Coordinates of C-alpha atoms in Angstrom, one line a residue:
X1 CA 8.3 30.8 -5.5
X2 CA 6.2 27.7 -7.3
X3 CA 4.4 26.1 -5.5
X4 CA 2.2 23.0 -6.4
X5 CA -0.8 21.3 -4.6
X6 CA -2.0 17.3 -5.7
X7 CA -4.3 14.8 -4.2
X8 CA -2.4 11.2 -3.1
X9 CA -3.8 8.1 -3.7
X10 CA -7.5 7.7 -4.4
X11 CA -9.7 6.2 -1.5
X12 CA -12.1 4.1 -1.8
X13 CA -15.2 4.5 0.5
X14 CA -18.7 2.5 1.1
X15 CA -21.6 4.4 1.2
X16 CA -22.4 5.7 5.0
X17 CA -18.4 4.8 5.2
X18 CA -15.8 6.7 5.9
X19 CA -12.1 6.9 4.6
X20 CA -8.9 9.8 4.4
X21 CA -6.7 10.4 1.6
X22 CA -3.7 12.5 1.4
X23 CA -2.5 15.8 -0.4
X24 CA 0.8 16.9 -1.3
X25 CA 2.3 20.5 -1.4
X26 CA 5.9 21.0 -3.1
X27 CA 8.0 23.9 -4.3
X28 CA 10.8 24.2 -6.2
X29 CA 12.6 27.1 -3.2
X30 CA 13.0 26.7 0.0
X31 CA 10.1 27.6 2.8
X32 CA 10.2 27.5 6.2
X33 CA 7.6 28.5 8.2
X34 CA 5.8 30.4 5.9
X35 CA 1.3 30.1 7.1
X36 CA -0.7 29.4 3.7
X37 CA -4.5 28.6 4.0
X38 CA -5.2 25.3 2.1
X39 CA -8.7 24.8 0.7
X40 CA -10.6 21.3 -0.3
X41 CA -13.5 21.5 -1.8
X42 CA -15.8 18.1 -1.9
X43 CA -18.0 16.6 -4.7
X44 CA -21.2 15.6 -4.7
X45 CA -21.8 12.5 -2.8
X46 CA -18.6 13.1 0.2
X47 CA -18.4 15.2 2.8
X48 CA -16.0 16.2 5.4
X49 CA -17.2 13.6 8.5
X50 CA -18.6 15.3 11.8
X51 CA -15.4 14.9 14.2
X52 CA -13.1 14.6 11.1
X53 CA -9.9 15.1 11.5
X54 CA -6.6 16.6 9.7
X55 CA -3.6 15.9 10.0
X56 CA 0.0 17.1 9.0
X57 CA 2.5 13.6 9.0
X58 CA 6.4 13.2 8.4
X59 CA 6.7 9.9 8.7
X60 CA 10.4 9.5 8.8
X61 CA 10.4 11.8 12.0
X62 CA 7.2 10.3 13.3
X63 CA 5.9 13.7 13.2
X64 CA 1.5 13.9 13.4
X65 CA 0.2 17.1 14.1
X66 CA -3.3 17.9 14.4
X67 CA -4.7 20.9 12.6
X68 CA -8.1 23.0 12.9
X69 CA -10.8 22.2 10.1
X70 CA -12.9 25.0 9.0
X71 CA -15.9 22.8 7.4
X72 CA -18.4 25.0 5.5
X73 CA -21.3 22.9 4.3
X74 CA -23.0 25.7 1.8
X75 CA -19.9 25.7 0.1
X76 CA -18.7 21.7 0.5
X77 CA -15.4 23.5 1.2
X78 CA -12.9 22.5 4.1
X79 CA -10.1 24.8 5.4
X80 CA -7.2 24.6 7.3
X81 CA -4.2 26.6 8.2
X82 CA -0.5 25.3 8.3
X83 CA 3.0 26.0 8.5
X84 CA 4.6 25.2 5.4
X85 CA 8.3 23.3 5.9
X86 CA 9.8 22.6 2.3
X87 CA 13.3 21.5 1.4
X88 CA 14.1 23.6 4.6
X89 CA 16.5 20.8 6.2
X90 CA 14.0 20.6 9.5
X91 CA 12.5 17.4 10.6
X92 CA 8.9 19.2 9.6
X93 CA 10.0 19.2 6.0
X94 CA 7.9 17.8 3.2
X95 CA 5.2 16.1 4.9
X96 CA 1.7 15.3 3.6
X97 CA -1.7 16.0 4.9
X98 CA -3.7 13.4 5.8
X99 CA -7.9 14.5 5.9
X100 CA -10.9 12.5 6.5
X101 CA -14.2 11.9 4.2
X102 CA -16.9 10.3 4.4
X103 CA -19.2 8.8 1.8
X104 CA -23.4 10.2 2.5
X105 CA -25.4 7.2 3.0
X106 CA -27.3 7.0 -0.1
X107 CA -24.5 8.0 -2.4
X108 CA -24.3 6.0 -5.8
X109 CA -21.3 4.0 -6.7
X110 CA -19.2 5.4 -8.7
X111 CA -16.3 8.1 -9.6
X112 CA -16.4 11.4 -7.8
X113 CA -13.8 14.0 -9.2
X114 CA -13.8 17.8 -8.9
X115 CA -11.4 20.3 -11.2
X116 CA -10.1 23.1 -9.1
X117 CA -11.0 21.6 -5.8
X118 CA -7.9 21.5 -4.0
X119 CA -6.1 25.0 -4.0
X120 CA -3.2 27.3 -1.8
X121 CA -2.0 30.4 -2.9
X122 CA -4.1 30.6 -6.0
X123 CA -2.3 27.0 -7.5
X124 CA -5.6 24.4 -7.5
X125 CA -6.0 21.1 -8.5
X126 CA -8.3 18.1 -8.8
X127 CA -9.9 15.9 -6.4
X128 CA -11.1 12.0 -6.7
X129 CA -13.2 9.9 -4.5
X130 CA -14.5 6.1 -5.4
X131 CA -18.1 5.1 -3.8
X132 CA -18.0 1.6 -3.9
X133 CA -20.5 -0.4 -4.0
X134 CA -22.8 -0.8 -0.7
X135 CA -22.6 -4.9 -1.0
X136 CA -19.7 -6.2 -0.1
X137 CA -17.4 -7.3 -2.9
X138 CA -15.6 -10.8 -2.5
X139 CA -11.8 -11.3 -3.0
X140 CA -10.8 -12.6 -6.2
X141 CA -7.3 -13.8 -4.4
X142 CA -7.4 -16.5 -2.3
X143 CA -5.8 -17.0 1.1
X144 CA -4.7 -13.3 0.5
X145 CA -4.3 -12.7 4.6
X146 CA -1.9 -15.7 4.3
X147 CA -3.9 -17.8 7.2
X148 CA -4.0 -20.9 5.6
X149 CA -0.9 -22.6 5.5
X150 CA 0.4 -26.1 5.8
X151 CA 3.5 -27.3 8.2
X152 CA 5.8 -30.3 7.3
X153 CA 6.1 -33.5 9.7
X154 CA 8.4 -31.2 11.8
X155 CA 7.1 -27.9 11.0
X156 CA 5.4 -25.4 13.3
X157 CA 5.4 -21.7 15.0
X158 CA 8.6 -20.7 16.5
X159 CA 10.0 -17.5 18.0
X160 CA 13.2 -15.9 15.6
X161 CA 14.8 -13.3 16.4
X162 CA 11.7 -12.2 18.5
X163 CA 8.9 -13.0 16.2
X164 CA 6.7 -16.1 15.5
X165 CA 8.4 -17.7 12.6
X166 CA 6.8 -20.5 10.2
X167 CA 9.8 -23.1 10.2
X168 CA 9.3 -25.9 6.9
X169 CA 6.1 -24.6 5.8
X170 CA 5.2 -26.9 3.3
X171 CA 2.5 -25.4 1.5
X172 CA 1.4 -21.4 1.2
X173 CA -2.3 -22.3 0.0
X174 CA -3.3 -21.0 -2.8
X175 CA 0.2 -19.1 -3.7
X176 CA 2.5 -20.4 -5.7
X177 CA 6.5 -19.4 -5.2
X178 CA 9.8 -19.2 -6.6
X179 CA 12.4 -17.1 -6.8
X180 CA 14.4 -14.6 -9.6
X181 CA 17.6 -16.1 -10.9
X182 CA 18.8 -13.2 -12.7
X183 CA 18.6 -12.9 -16.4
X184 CA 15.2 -12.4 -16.6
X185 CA 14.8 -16.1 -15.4
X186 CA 12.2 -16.9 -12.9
X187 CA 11.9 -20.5 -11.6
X188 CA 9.3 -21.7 -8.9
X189 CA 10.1 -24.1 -6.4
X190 CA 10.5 -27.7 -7.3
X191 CA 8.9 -29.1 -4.5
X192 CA 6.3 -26.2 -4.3
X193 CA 7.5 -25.6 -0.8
X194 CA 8.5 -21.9 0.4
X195 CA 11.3 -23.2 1.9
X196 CA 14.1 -20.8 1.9
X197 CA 12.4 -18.3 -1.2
X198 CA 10.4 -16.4 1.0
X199 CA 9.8 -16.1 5.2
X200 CA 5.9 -16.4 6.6
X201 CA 5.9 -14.3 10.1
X202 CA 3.3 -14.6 12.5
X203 CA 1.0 -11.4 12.2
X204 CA -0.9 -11.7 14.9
X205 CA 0.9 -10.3 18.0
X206 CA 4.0 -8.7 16.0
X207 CA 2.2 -7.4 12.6
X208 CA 1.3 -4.4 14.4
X209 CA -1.8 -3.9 11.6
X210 CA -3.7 -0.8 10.9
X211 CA -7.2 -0.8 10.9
X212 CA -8.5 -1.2 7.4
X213 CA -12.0 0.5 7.1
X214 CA -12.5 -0.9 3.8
X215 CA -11.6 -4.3 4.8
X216 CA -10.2 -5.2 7.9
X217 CA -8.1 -7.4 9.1
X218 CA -9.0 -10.7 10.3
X219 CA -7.4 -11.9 13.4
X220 CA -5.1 -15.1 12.4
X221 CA -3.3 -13.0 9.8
X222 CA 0.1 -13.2 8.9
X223 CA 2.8 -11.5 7.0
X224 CA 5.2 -12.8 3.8
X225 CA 8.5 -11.1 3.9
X226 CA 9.5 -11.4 0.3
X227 CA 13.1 -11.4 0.9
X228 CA 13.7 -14.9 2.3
X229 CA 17.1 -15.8 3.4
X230 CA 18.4 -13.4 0.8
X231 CA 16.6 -14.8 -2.1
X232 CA 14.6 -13.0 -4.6
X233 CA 11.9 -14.8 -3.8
X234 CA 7.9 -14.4 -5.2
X235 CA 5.0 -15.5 -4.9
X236 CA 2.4 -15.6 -7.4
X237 CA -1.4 -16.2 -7.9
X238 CA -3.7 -17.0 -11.2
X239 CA -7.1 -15.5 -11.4
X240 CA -10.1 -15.3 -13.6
X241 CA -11.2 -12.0 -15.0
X242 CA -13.8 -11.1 -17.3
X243 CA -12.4 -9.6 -20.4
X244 CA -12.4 -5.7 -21.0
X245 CA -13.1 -5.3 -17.4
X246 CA -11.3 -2.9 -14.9
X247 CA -10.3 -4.4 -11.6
X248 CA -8.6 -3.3 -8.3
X249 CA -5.3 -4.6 -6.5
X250 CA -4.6 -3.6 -3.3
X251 CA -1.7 -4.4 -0.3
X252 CA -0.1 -3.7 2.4
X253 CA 3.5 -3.0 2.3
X254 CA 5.9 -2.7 5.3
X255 CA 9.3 -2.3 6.0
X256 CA 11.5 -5.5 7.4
X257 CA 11.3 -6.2 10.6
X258 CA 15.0 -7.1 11.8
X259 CA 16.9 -5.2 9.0
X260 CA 19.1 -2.3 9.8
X261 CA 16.7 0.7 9.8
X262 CA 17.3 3.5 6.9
X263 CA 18.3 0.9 4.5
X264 CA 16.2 0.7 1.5
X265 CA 13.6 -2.1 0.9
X266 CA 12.4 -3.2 -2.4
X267 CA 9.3 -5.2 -3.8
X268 CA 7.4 -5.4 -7.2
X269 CA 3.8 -5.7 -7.8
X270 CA 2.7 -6.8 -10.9
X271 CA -0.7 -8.1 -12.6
X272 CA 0.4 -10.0 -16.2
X273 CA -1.5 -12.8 -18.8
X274 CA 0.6 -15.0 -20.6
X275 CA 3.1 -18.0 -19.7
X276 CA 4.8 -18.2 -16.7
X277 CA 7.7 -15.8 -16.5
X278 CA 6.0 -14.3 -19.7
X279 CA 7.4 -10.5 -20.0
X280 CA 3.6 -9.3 -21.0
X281 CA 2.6 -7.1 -18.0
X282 CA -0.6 -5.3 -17.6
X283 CA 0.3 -3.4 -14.6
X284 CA 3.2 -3.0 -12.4
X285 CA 5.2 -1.0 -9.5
X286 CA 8.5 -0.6 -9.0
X287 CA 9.7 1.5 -6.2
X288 CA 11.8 1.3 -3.1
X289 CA 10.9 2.7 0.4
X290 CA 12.8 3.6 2.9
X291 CA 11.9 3.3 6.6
X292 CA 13.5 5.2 9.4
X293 CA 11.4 2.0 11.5
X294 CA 9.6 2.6 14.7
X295 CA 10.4 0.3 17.5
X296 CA 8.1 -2.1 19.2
X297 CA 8.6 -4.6 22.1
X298 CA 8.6 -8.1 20.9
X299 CA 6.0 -10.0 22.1
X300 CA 8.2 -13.2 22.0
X301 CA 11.4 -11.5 23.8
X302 CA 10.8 -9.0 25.7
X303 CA 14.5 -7.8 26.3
X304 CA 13.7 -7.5 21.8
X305 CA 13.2 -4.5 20.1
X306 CA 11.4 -5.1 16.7
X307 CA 10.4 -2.8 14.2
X308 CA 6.7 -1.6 13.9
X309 CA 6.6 -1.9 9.9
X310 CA 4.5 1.2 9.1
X311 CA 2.3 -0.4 7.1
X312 CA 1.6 1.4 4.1
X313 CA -1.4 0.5 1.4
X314 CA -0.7 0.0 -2.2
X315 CA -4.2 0.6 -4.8
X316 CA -3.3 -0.5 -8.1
X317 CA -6.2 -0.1 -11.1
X318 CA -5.4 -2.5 -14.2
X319 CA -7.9 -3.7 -17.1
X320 CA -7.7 -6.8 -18.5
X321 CA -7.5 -6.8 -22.1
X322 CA -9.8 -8.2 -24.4
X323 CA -9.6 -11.8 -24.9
X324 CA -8.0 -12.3 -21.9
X325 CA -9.7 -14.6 -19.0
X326 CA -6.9 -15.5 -16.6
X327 CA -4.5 -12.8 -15.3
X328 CA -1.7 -13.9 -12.6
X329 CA -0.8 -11.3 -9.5
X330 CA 2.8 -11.6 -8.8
X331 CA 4.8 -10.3 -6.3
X332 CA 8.9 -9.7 -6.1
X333 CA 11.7 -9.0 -4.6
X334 CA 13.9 -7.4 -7.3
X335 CA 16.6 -6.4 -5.1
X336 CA 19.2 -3.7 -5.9
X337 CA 19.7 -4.6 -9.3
X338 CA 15.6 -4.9 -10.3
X339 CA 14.7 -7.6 -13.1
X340 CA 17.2 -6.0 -15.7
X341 CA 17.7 -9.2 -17.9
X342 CA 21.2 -8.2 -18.8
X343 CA 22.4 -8.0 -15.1
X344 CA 22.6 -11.2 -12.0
X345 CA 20.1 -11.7 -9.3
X346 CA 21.1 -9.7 -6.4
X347 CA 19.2 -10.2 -3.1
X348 CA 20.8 -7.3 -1.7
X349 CA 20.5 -8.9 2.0
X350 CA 17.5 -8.3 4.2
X351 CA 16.0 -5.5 2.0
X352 CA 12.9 -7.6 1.1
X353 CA 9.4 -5.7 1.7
X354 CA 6.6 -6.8 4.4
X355 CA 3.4 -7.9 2.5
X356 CA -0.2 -8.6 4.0
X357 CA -3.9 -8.2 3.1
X358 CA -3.6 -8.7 -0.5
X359 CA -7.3 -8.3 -2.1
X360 CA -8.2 -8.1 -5.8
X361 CA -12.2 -6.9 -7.2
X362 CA -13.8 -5.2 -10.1
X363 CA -13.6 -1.7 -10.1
X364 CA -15.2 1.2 -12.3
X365 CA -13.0 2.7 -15.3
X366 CA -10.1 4.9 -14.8
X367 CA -11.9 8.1 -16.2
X368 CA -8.3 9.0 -17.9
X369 CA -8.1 6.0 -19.9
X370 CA -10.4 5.7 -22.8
X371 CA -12.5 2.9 -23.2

């Protein structure tokens, strides 16, 4: 039996703040039911919250179950028990723990990582925290809750299919869109309207948000599905940067809300410098989700089931190069066939992603890359 232990995504937490990040546990055999004692320790500067919580999730089966934290302060170790279910077939299989930290109120900004902190049955790994800075740090991307928008003459809020639906928006402020034509050809819209490229849905009763504790939500947000009507549609966004200097991009994905669920959804993030359409990419994500949906009742219909998109957040680090002043976030939907520049654009249906909250900001070095 291998098994193998690894720290999700990296969170990023205030000072006095708190935050949870996930770990990982896989094998290569099958286990089911098997108890192993899993072990993080913290690094200076985070500790394990009073009240904290951990949690073992499978989101597919919508399965959150509470375990018991052993906290030992001496030792800035955490403990918990669980029931391992891997590649068994069960609805408990391959899961991830979700466990809470909190940043000590006069801890520097900065990266906190640990060899050997995370360990079961003897197999460790590493740990990584980010104190950010105690001021808060403005957005570099504009209108990135999508609030301010612009209606034609005969343009407003209407209910589709059970949500609030932004009929002939004329302008997405601040955004710029388009859609992928195959080829490797991107071409924005000619009259810089959305029209049919991408869909702007009404967040505020139907977004069914999460609650960011970094930065949260503001009421009047709203949501871009990237698909359209079945369009690879984008939208994109030019920003100034200092050269040489490492930034953040972070978003929240979702999964459509009237698509068929268990179908997969696609989108591309990507951070580039160059000319429009320009294959020069500094950072970029391809990946495709799929979302067994959760149902909600539509706050429009209320004979309507929708689907609660499960919000997921996306934390993408990027430097931009030397020389470089401008860098333009751009997000995609590739559809089945990606951006292959030998093959069509294929929309692929309703299999566009949800997008919200999209925020951009310095950030320290990734300690891997050299400088």
């Amino acid at each position: 039996m291998t098994l193998a232990i690894r720290q999700g995504f990296v969170p990023t937490v205030r000072p006095g703040g708190s935050a949870s990040f996930t770990v990982d546990v896989t094998s290569d055999v099958r286990i089911s039911g098997q108890k192993e004692w899993i072990a993080v320790t913290f690094p200076d500067g985070v500790t394990f919250p009073d009240g904290g919580e951990v949690h073992y999730i499978v989101g597919p089966a919508k399965i959150n179950i509470p375990l018991d934290p052993r906290w030992d302060p001496q030792s800035r170790q955490l403990r918990f028990e669980s029931e391992l279910h891997l590649n068994d077939g069960t609805p408990e299989q391959n899961g991830f723990y979700s466990i809470d930290v909190r940043a000590l109120p006069d801890a520097a900004p900065g990266l906190r990582k640990l060899d050997d902190a995370l360990e079961i049955a003897g197999v460790k790994s590493s740990v990584e925290f980010e104190v950010a800075d105690a001021r808060p740090t403005e957005n570099l991307i504009k209108n990135g809750g999508f609030t301010e928008i612009q209606f034609a003459a005969d343009g407003k809020w209407e209910p589709n299919q059970g949500v609030l639906y932004a009929r002939r928006t004329r302008v997405l402020d601040s955004w710029s869109v388009g859609a992928y034509q195959g080829y490797g050809k991107w071409v924005p819209s000619r009259t810089g309207t959305p029209g049919a490229l991408i869909d702007l849905i009404g967040g505020e009763k139907d977004g069914h948000f999460p609650q960011d504790r970094e930065h949260p939500f503001v009421a009047g947000e709203n949501i871009v599905d990237i698909d359209g009507d079945n369009a690879c549609g984008y939208i994109e966004q030019s920003v100034t940067v200092t050269p040489g200097s490492w930034y953040e991009l972070s978003f929240w994905t979702g999964y459509h809300l009237l698509k068929v669920p268990g179908e997969p959804a696609f989108l591309r993030a990507d951070v580039r410098y160059g000319a429009p359409g320009s294959g020069t990419v500094l950072i970029w994500e391809d990946y495709v989700q799929y979302y067994g949906g959760k149902g909600a009742v539509s706050s429009q219909d209320l004979r309507k089931k929708i689907n609660d998109p499960l919000w997921r957040k996306r934390r993408l680090r990027f430097r931009a190069p030397q020389g470089v002043g401008e860098v333009t976030v751009r997000f995609a939907n590739p559809g089945p066939s990606g951006f292959d520049k030998e093959l069509p654009a294929n929309p692929g249906g309703q299999n566009g992603m949800l997008l919200a909250h999209v925020w951009l900001g310095p950030s320290v070095p990734d300690p891997d890359v050299a400088r």
